[in-house]
Amino acid sequence: MSDDKKPSRPAGKPGFRGNKKFGGKPAPRRPGLPPEGPVLLYGLHTVEAAFANKDRKRLKLFATDNAVRRLEERGVKIDVPVESMMPRALDRMVTKDAVHQGMILEADPLPAYGAEHLKGARLVLALDQVTDPHNVGAILRSAVALDADAVVTTERHAPEEGSVLAKSASGALDMIKHVRVKNMARFIAEMKDEGFSCIALDSDGPASLEKTPFSDRTVLVLGSEGKGVRQGVREACGLTARLDMPGAIRSLNVSNAAVLSLYVARMKMGL
């Protein structure tokens, strides 16, 4: 159903964000996650969103004078020390071809959130071992644009919170709750216990997503290329549905499948 490229390992460490839609304080970082440590966030939209996120602990801004002025003109309150740097010096702080736009923010990873913080959610998107940070970043953007409540990934076989994921998300990483779970099938079971219907997207699903019944609280589950949603996760969901493509190409990249699925879900749920 979807295509997911093999990732290059991004810099940085994983984490989750708070969201004023939901209650509860961040949980301690759980075993199994990579070690804590600063992440480097770069690019105008990424840095601007990080400054707007009350749950993001910011440490230091490395930026050109022009970039600082640009942030201030956009109403960003710079509440950390600023080290003025030339563009070439910033180039050396990030990977080759990274578009930093004259600014790199050093920050702590976002606080950890789990399934227990989704009790007020209505529409959740879960990614079963989608590994490419560019795809996950694009999905985060689409989830914010379509007002989903959270994106859920697994702790393993998913990109860390780091420069590549944050840049690909273009600010969305700091705008939506990003939950990472140890076991996706167990997470689905927990969400069903909380009253969610859980729908796995599968090319062999018995009905199209448009013809699949939705409840007023839904988890959509998408998988990676080849494997798709794993069998145990599909069985935990109980419901499977397909995205029918009328054209000559019958499958979509996972990020495109995500935005289409979210759009259909919103229409079906009356959101």
mmCIF file with all atom_site columns, N, CA and C in Angstrom, residues 136-195:
data_model
loop_
_atom_site.group_PDB
_atom_site.id
_atom_site.type_symbol
_atom_site.label_atom_id
_atom_site.label_alt_id
_atom_site.label_comp_id
_atom_site.label_asym_id
_atom_site.label_entity_id
_atom_site.label_seq_id
_atom_site.pdbx_PDB_ins_code
_atom_site.Cartn_x
_atom_site.Cartn_y
_atom_site.Cartn_z
_atom_site.occupancy
_atom_site.B_iso_or_equiv
_atom_site.pdbx_formal_charge
_atom_site.auth_seq_id
_atom_site.auth_comp_id
_atom_site.auth_asym_id
_atom_site.auth_atom_id
_atom_site.pdbx_PDB_model_num
ATOM 1   N N  . VAL A 1 136 ? 8.191   10.232 7.791  1.00 0.00 ? 136 VAL A N  1
ATOM 2   C CA . VAL A 1 136 ? 7.543   10.512 9.077  1.00 0.00 ? 136 VAL A CA 1
ATOM 3   C C  . VAL A 1 136 ? 7.392   12.020 9.277  1.00 0.00 ? 136 VAL A C  1
ATOM 4   N N  . GLY A 1 137 ? 8.396   12.789 8.879  1.00 0.00 ? 137 GLY A N  1
ATOM 5   C CA . GLY A 1 137 ? 8.292   14.243 8.973  1.00 0.00 ? 137 GLY A CA 1
ATOM 6   C C  . GLY A 1 137 ? 7.148   14.782 8.143  1.00 0.00 ? 137 GLY A C  1
ATOM 7   N N  . ALA A 1 138 ? 7.013   14.288 6.904  1.00 0.00 ? 138 ALA A N  1
ATOM 8   C CA . ALA A 1 138 ? 5.905   14.722 6.040  1.00 0.00 ? 138 ALA A CA 1
ATOM 9   C C  . ALA A 1 138 ? 4.564   14.326 6.642  1.00 0.00 ? 138 ALA A C  1
ATOM 10  N N  . ILE A 1 139 ? 4.505   13.149 7.268  1.00 0.00 ? 139 ILE A N  1
ATOM 11  C CA . ILE A 1 139 ? 3.264   12.701 7.898  1.00 0.00 ? 139 ILE A CA 1
ATOM 12  C C  . ILE A 1 139 ? 2.905   13.591 9.092  1.00 0.00 ? 139 ILE A C  1
ATOM 13  N N  . LEU A 1 140 ? 3.898   13.979 9.870  1.00 0.00 ? 140 LEU A N  1
ATOM 14  C CA . LEU A 1 140 ? 3.638   14.905 10.975 1.00 0.00 ? 140 LEU A CA 1
ATOM 15  C C  . LEU A 1 140 ? 3.036   16.206 10.466 1.00 0.00 ? 140 LEU A C  1
ATOM 16  N N  . ARG A 1 141 ? 3.567   16.730 9.360  1.00 0.00 ? 141 ARG A N  1
ATOM 17  C CA . ARG A 1 141 ? 3.020   17.969 8.770  1.00 0.00 ? 141 ARG A CA 1
ATOM 18  C C  . ARG A 1 141 ? 1.568   17.777 8.364  1.00 0.00 ? 141 ARG A C  1
ATOM 19  N N  . SER A 1 142 ? 1.288   16.653 7.687  1.00 0.00 ? 142 SER A N  1
ATOM 20  C CA . SER A 1 142 ? -0.080  16.392 7.248  1.00 0.00 ? 142 SER A CA 1
ATOM 21  C C  . SER A 1 142 ? -1.011  16.220 8.438  1.00 0.00 ? 142 SER A C  1
ATOM 22  N N  . ALA A 1 143 ? -0.525  15.557 9.482  1.00 0.00 ? 143 ALA A N  1
ATOM 23  C CA . ALA A 1 143 ? -1.357  15.358 10.676 1.00 0.00 ? 143 ALA A CA 1
ATOM 24  C C  . ALA A 1 143 ? -1.714  16.680 11.332 1.00 0.00 ? 143 ALA A C  1
ATOM 25  N N  . VAL A 1 144 ? -0.768  17.615 11.369 1.00 0.00 ? 144 VAL A N  1
ATOM 26  C CA . VAL A 1 144 ? -1.057  18.944 11.913 1.00 0.00 ? 144 VAL A CA 1
ATOM 27  C C  . VAL A 1 144 ? -2.043  19.672 11.004 1.00 0.00 ? 144 VAL A C  1
ATOM 28  N N  . ALA A 1 145 ? -1.815  19.600 9.693  1.00 0.00 ? 145 ALA A N  1
ATOM 29  C CA . ALA A 1 145 ? -2.685  20.300 8.746  1.00 0.00 ? 145 ALA A CA 1
ATOM 30  C C  . ALA A 1 145 ? -4.121  19.800 8.816  1.00 0.00 ? 145 ALA A C  1
ATOM 31  N N  . LEU A 1 146 ? -4.306  18.496 9.058  1.00 0.00 ? 146 LEU A N  1
ATOM 32  C CA . LEU A 1 146 ? -5.639  17.910 9.112  1.00 0.00 ? 146 LEU A CA 1
ATOM 33  C C  . LEU A 1 146 ? -6.141  17.754 10.542 1.00 0.00 ? 146 LEU A C  1
ATOM 34  N N  . ASP A 1 147 ? -5.442  18.387 11.492 1.00 0.00 ? 147 ASP A N  1
ATOM 35  C CA . ASP A 1 147 ? -5.887  18.488 12.879 1.00 0.00 ? 147 ASP A CA 1
ATOM 36  C C  . ASP A 1 147 ? -6.076  17.127 13.545 1.00 0.00 ? 147 ASP A C  1
ATOM 37  N N  . ALA A 1 148 ? -5.182  16.185 13.237 1.00 0.00 ? 148 ALA A N  1
ATOM 38  C CA . ALA A 1 148 ? -5.164  14.947 14.012 1.00 0.00 ? 148 ALA A CA 1
ATOM 39  C C  . ALA A 1 148 ? -4.658  15.265 15.414 1.00 0.00 ? 148 ALA A C  1
ATOM 40  N N  . ASP A 1 149 ? -4.958  14.414 16.368 1.00 0.00 ? 149 ASP A N  1
ATOM 41  C CA . ASP A 1 149 ? -4.576  14.675 17.750 1.00 0.00 ? 149 ASP A CA 1
ATOM 42  C C  . ASP A 1 149 ? -3.195  14.150 18.102 1.00 0.00 ? 149 ASP A C  1
ATOM 43  N N  . ALA A 1 150 ? -2.718  13.149 17.376 1.00 0.00 ? 150 ALA A N  1
ATOM 44  C CA . ALA A 1 150 ? -1.419  12.574 17.705 1.00 0.00 ? 150 ALA A CA 1
ATOM 45  C C  . ALA A 1 150 ? -0.929  11.699 16.564 1.00 0.00 ? 150 ALA A C  1
ATOM 46  N N  . VAL A 1 151 ? 0.387   11.550 16.507 1.00 0.00 ? 151 VAL A N  1
ATOM 47  C CA . VAL A 1 151 ? 1.020   10.551 15.645 1.00 0.00 ? 151 VAL A CA 1
ATOM 48  C C  . VAL A 1 151 ? 1.791   9.608  16.546 1.00 0.00 ? 151 VAL A C  1
ATOM 49  N N  . VAL A 1 152 ? 1.585   8.313  16.356 1.00 0.00 ? 152 VAL A N  1
ATOM 50  C CA . VAL A 1 152 ? 2.200   7.294  17.196 1.00 0.00 ? 152 VAL A CA 1
ATOM 51  C C  . VAL A 1 152 ? 3.183   6.480  16.370 1.00 0.00 ? 152 VAL A C  1
ATOM 52  N N  . THR A 1 153 ? 4.394   6.284  16.884 1.00 0.00 ? 153 THR A N  1
ATOM 53  C CA . THR A 1 153 ? 5.368   5.420  16.248 1.00 0.00 ? 153 THR A CA 1
ATOM 54  C C  . THR A 1 153 ? 5.894   4.430  17.280 1.00 0.00 ? 153 THR A C  1
ATOM 55  N N  . THR A 1 154 ? 6.605   3.433  16.809 1.00 0.00 ? 154 THR A N  1
ATOM 56  C CA . THR A 1 154 ? 7.221   2.475  17.713 1.00 0.00 ? 154 THR A CA 1
ATOM 57  C C  . THR A 1 154 ? 8.571   3.004  18.193 1.00 0.00 ? 154 THR A C  1
ATOM 58  N N  . GLU A 1 155 ? 9.018   2.522  19.353 1.00 0.00 ? 155 GLU A N  1
ATOM 59  C CA . GLU A 1 155 ? 10.316  2.947  19.868 1.00 0.00 ? 155 GLU A CA 1
ATOM 60  C C  . GLU A 1 155 ? 11.446  2.427  18.995 1.00 0.00 ? 155 GLU A C  1
ATOM 61  N N  . ARG A 1 156 ? 11.289  1.222  18.478 1.00 0.00 ? 156 ARG A N  1
ATOM 62  C CA . ARG A 1 156 ? 12.269  0.645  17.576 1.00 0.00 ? 156 ARG A CA 1
ATOM 63  C C  . ARG A 1 156 ? 11.726  0.682  16.154 1.00 0.00 ? 156 ARG A C  1
ATOM 64  N N  . HIS A 1 157 ? 12.632  0.664  15.172 1.00 0.00 ? 157 HIS A N  1
ATOM 65  C CA . HIS A 1 157 ? 12.233  0.679  13.760 1.00 0.00 ? 157 HIS A CA 1
ATOM 66  C C  . HIS A 1 157 ? 11.401  1.923  13.433 1.00 0.00 ? 157 HIS A C  1
ATOM 67  N N  . ALA A 1 158 ? 11.833  3.033  13.958 1.00 0.00 ? 158 ALA A N  1
ATOM 68  C CA . ALA A 1 158 ? 11.213  4.327  13.671 1.00 0.00 ? 158 ALA A CA 1
ATOM 69  C C  . ALA A 1 158 ? 12.295  5.388  13.863 1.00 0.00 ? 158 ALA A C  1
ATOM 70  N N  . PRO A 1 159 ? 12.202  6.525  13.176 1.00 0.00 ? 159 PRO A N  1
ATOM 71  C CA . PRO A 1 159 ? 13.267  7.529  13.288 1.00 0.00 ? 159 PRO A CA 1
ATOM 72  C C  . PRO A 1 159 ? 13.301  8.194  14.656 1.00 0.00 ? 159 PRO A C  1
ATOM 73  N N  . GLU A 1 160 ? 14.502  8.508  15.108 1.00 0.00 ? 160 GLU A N  1
ATOM 74  C CA . GLU A 1 160 ? 14.682  9.264  16.336 1.00 0.00 ? 160 GLU A CA 1
ATOM 75  C C  . GLU A 1 160 ? 14.254  10.716 16.109 1.00 0.00 ? 160 GLU A C  1
ATOM 76  N N  . GLU A 1 161 ? 13.947  11.391 17.205 1.00 0.00 ? 161 GLU A N  1
ATOM 77  C CA . GLU A 1 161 ? 13.746  12.832 17.115 1.00 0.00 ? 161 GLU A CA 1
ATOM 78  C C  . GLU A 1 161 ? 15.111  13.468 16.905 1.00 0.00 ? 161 GLU A C  1
ATOM 79  N N  . GLY A 1 162 ? 15.322  14.055 15.756 1.00 0.00 ? 162 GLY A N  1
ATOM 80  C CA . GLY A 1 162 ? 16.609  14.654 15.458 1.00 0.00 ? 162 GLY A CA 1
ATOM 81  C C  . GLY A 1 162 ? 16.479  15.655 14.336 1.00 0.00 ? 162 GLY A C  1
ATOM 82  N N  . SER A 1 163 ? 17.600  16.094 13.832 1.00 0.00 ? 163 SER A N  1
ATOM 83  C CA . SER A 1 163 ? 17.633  17.173 12.853 1.00 0.00 ? 163 SER A CA 1
ATOM 84  C C  . SER A 1 163 ? 16.842  16.837 11.591 1.00 0.00 ? 163 SER A C  1
ATOM 85  N N  . VAL A 1 164 ? 17.029  15.625 11.050 1.00 0.00 ? 164 VAL A N  1
ATOM 86  C CA . VAL A 1 164 ? 16.376  15.269 9.787  1.00 0.00 ? 164 VAL A CA 1
ATOM 87  C C  . VAL A 1 164 ? 14.865  15.197 9.956  1.00 0.00 ? 164 VAL A C  1
ATOM 88  N N  . LEU A 1 165 ? 14.415  14.524 11.007 1.00 0.00 ? 165 LEU A N  1
ATOM 89  C CA . LEU A 1 165 ? 12.978  14.422 11.250 1.00 0.00 ? 165 LEU A CA 1
ATOM 90  C C  . LEU A 1 165 ? 12.368  15.795 11.495 1.00 0.00 ? 165 LEU A C  1
ATOM 91  N N  . ALA A 1 166 ? 13.019  16.606 12.328 1.00 0.00 ? 166 ALA A N  1
ATOM 92  C CA . ALA A 1 166 ? 12.477  17.933 12.650 1.00 0.00 ? 166 ALA A CA 1
ATOM 93  C C  . ALA A 1 166 ? 12.399  18.820 11.415 1.00 0.00 ? 166 ALA A C  1
ATOM 94  N N  . LYS A 1 167 ? 13.450  18.805 10.582 1.00 0.00 ? 167 LYS A N  1
ATOM 95  C CA . LYS A 1 167 ? 13.452  19.630 9.384  1.00 0.00 ? 167 LYS A CA 1
ATOM 96  C C  . LYS A 1 167 ? 12.393  19.161 8.398  1.00 0.00 ? 167 LYS A C  1
ATOM 97  N N  . SER A 1 168 ? 12.257  17.828 8.231  1.00 0.00 ? 168 SER A N  1
ATOM 98  C CA . SER A 1 168 ? 11.249  17.289 7.324  1.00 0.00 ? 168 SER A CA 1
ATOM 99  C C  . SER A 1 168 ? 9.837   17.643 7.797  1.00 0.00 ? 168 SER A C  1
ATOM 100 N N  . ALA A 1 169 ? 9.658   17.721 9.100  1.00 0.00 ? 169 ALA A N  1
ATOM 101 C CA . ALA A 1 169 ? 8.342   18.069 9.654  1.00 0.00 ? 169 ALA A CA 1
ATOM 102 C C  . ALA A 1 169 ? 8.055   19.560 9.558  1.00 0.00 ? 169 ALA A C  1
ATOM 103 N N  . SER A 1 170 ? 9.090   20.368 9.320  1.00 0.00 ? 170 SER A N  1
ATOM 104 C CA . SER A 1 170 ? 8.945   21.820 9.121  1.00 0.00 ? 170 SER A CA 1
ATOM 105 C C  . SER A 1 170 ? 8.136   22.477 10.242 1.00 0.00 ? 170 SER A C  1
ATOM 106 N N  . GLY A 1 171 ? 8.483   22.129 11.482 1.00 0.00 ? 171 GLY A N  1
ATOM 107 C CA . GLY A 1 171 ? 7.816   22.731 12.633 1.00 0.00 ? 171 GLY A CA 1
ATOM 108 C C  . GLY A 1 171 ? 6.759   21.854 13.272 1.00 0.00 ? 171 GLY A C  1
ATOM 109 N N  . ALA A 1 172 ? 6.253   20.869 12.519 1.00 0.00 ? 172 ALA A N  1
ATOM 110 C CA . ALA A 1 172 ? 5.134   20.062 13.032 1.00 0.00 ? 172 ALA A CA 1
ATOM 111 C C  . ALA A 1 172 ? 5.524   19.208 14.224 1.00 0.00 ? 172 ALA A C  1
ATOM 112 N N  . LEU A 1 173 ? 6.798   18.854 14.352 1.00 0.00 ? 173 LEU A N  1
ATOM 113 C CA . LEU A 1 173 ? 7.237   18.043 15.486 1.00 0.00 ? 173 LEU A CA 1
ATOM 114 C C  . LEU A 1 173 ? 6.924   18.731 16.809 1.00 0.00 ? 173 LEU A C  1
ATOM 115 N N  . ASP A 1 174 ? 6.934   20.057 16.819 1.00 0.00 ? 174 ASP A N  1
ATOM 116 C CA . ASP A 1 174 ? 6.637   20.831 18.025 1.00 0.00 ? 174 ASP A CA 1
ATOM 117 C C  . ASP A 1 174 ? 5.183   21.282 18.080 1.00 0.00 ? 174 ASP A C  1
ATOM 118 N N  . MET A 1 175 ? 4.337   20.765 17.173 1.00 0.00 ? 175 MET A N  1
ATOM 119 C CA . MET A 1 175 ? 2.953   21.227 17.104 1.00 0.00 ? 175 MET A CA 1
ATOM 120 C C  . MET A 1 175 ? 1.928   20.117 17.317 1.00 0.00 ? 175 MET A C  1
ATOM 121 N N  . ILE A 1 176 ? 2.390   18.880 17.478 1.00 0.00 ? 176 ILE A N  1
ATOM 122 C CA . ILE A 1 176 ? 1.459   17.768 17.651 1.00 0.00 ? 176 ILE A CA 1
ATOM 123 C C  . ILE A 1 176 ? 2.063   16.787 18.647 1.00 0.00 ? 176 ILE A C  1
ATOM 124 N N  . LYS A 1 177 ? 1.232   16.062 19.330 1.00 0.00 ? 177 LYS A N  1
ATOM 125 C CA . LYS A 1 177 ? 1.712   15.055 20.267 1.00 0.00 ? 177 LYS A CA 1
ATOM 126 C C  . LYS A 1 177 ? 2.299   13.897 19.473 1.00 0.00 ? 177 LYS A C  1
ATOM 127 N N  . HIS A 1 178 ? 3.562   13.572 19.744 1.00 0.00 ? 178 HIS A N  1
ATOM 128 C CA . HIS A 1 178 ? 4.244   12.446 19.095 1.00 0.00 ? 178 HIS A CA 1
ATOM 129 C C  . HIS A 1 178 ? 4.517   11.407 20.172 1.00 0.00 ? 178 HIS A C  1
ATOM 130 N N  . VAL A 1 179 ? 3.806   10.295 20.093 1.00 0.00 ? 179 VAL A N  1
ATOM 131 C CA . VAL A 1 179 ? 3.900   9.231  21.088 1.00 0.00 ? 179 VAL A CA 1
ATOM 132 C C  . VAL A 1 179 ? 4.692   8.072  20.500 1.00 0.00 ? 179 VAL A C  1
ATOM 133 N N  . ARG A 1 180 ? 5.604   7.511  21.290 1.00 0.00 ? 180 ARG A N  1
ATOM 134 C CA . ARG A 1 180 ? 6.315   6.312  20.860 1.00 0.00 ? 180 ARG A CA 1
ATOM 135 C C  . ARG A 1 180 ? 5.977   5.190  21.842 1.00 0.00 ? 180 ARG A C  1
ATOM 136 N N  . VAL A 1 181 ? 5.666   4.023  21.294 1.00 0.00 ? 181 VAL A N  1
ATOM 137 C CA . VAL A 1 181 ? 5.238   2.895  22.117 1.00 0.00 ? 181 VAL A CA 1
ATOM 138 C C  . VAL A 1 181 ? 6.165   1.704  21.886 1.00 0.00 ? 181 VAL A C  1
ATOM 139 N N  . LYS A 1 182 ? 6.295   0.863  22.915 1.00 0.00 ? 182 LYS A N  1
ATOM 140 C CA . LYS A 1 182 ? 7.146   -0.315 22.803 1.00 0.00 ? 182 LYS A CA 1
ATOM 141 C C  . LYS A 1 182 ? 6.532   -1.353 21.873 1.00 0.00 ? 182 LYS A C  1
ATOM 142 N N  . ASN A 1 183 ? 5.224   -1.542 21.963 1.00 0.00 ? 183 ASN A N  1
ATOM 143 C CA . ASN A 1 183 ? 4.549   -2.612 21.250 1.00 0.00 ? 183 ASN A CA 1
ATOM 144 C C  . ASN A 1 183 ? 3.282   -2.063 20.607 1.00 0.00 ? 183 ASN A C  1
ATOM 145 N N  . MET A 1 184 ? 3.237   -2.024 19.269 1.00 0.00 ? 184 MET A N  1
ATOM 146 C CA . MET A 1 184 ? 2.104   -1.415 18.581 1.00 0.00 ? 184 MET A CA 1
ATOM 147 C C  . MET A 1 184 ? 0.819   -2.210 18.786 1.00 0.00 ? 184 MET A C  1
ATOM 148 N N  . ALA A 1 185 ? 0.892   -3.541 18.768 1.00 0.00 ? 185 ALA A N  1
ATOM 149 C CA . ALA A 1 185 ? -0.315  -4.341 18.956 1.00 0.00 ? 185 ALA A CA 1
ATOM 150 C C  . ALA A 1 185 ? -0.906  -4.112 20.349 1.00 0.00 ? 185 ALA A C  1
ATOM 151 N N  . ARG A 1 186 ? -0.033  -4.009 21.354 1.00 0.00 ? 186 ARG A N  1
ATOM 152 C CA . ARG A 1 186 ? -0.513  -3.742 22.711 1.00 0.00 ? 186 ARG A CA 1
ATOM 153 C C  . ARG A 1 186 ? -1.128  -2.349 22.799 1.00 0.00 ? 186 ARG A C  1
ATOM 154 N N  . PHE A 1 187 ? -0.523  -1.379 22.123 1.00 0.00 ? 187 PHE A N  1
ATOM 155 C CA . PHE A 1 187 ? -1.083  -0.029 22.096 1.00 0.00 ? 187 PHE A CA 1
ATOM 156 C C  . PHE A 1 187 ? -2.480  -0.039 21.489 1.00 0.00 ? 187 PHE A C  1
ATOM 157 N N  . ILE A 1 188 ? -2.644  -0.759 20.380 1.00 0.00 ? 188 ILE A N  1
ATOM 158 C CA . ILE A 1 188 ? -3.959  -0.842 19.743 1.00 0.00 ? 188 ILE A CA 1
ATOM 159 C C  . ILE A 1 188 ? -4.976  -1.444 20.703 1.00 0.00 ? 188 ILE A C  1
ATOM 160 N N  . ALA A 1 189 ? -4.592  -2.495 21.412 1.00 0.00 ? 189 ALA A N  1
ATOM 161 C CA . ALA A 1 189 ? -5.505  -3.117 22.374 1.00 0.00 ? 189 ALA A CA 1
ATOM 162 C C  . ALA A 1 189 ? -5.906  -2.125 23.462 1.00 0.00 ? 189 ALA A C  1
ATOM 163 N N  . GLU A 1 190 ? -4.954  -1.325 23.942 1.00 0.00 ? 190 GLU A N  1
ATOM 164 C CA . GLU A 1 190 ? -5.250  -0.325 24.962 1.00 0.00 ? 190 GLU A CA 1
ATOM 165 C C  . GLU A 1 190 ? -6.210  0.728  24.433 1.00 0.00 ? 190 GLU A C  1
ATOM 166 N N  . MET A 1 191 ? -6.015  1.148  23.200 1.00 0.00 ? 191 MET A N  1
ATOM 167 C CA . MET A 1 191 ? -6.893  2.171  22.621 1.00 0.00 ? 191 MET A CA 1
ATOM 168 C C  . MET A 1 191 ? -8.303  1.626  22.412 1.00 0.00 ? 191 MET A C  1
ATOM 169 N N  . LYS A 1 192 ? -8.427  0.360  22.023 1.00 0.00 ? 192 LYS A N  1
ATOM 170 C CA . LYS A 1 192 ? -9.749  -0.248 21.881 1.00 0.00 ? 192 LYS A CA 1
ATOM 171 C C  . LYS A 1 192 ? -10.452 -0.318 23.231 1.00 0.00 ? 192 LYS A C  1
ATOM 172 N N  . ASP A 1 193 ? -9.690  -0.595 24.290 1.00 0.00 ? 193 ASP A N  1
ATOM 173 C CA . ASP A 1 193 ? -10.270 -0.612 25.636 1.00 0.00 ? 193 ASP A CA 1
ATOM 174 C C  . ASP A 1 193 ? -10.787 0.767  26.037 1.00 0.00 ? 193 ASP A C  1
ATOM 175 N N  . GLU A 1 194 ? -10.185 1.826  25.452 1.00 0.00 ? 194 GLU A N  1
ATOM 176 C CA . GLU A 1 194 ? -10.615 3.195  25.749 1.00 0.00 ? 194 GLU A CA 1
ATOM 177 C C  . GLU A 1 194 ? -11.754 3.655  24.842 1.00 0.00 ? 194 GLU A C  1
ATOM 178 N N  . GLY A 1 195 ? -12.243 2.758  23.968 1.00 0.00 ? 195 GLY A N  1
ATOM 179 C CA . GLY A 1 195 ? -13.394 3.085  23.142 1.00 0.00 ? 195 GLY A CA 1
ATOM 180 C C  . GLY A 1 195 ? -13.071 3.518  21.727 1.00 0.00 ? 195 GLY A C  1
#
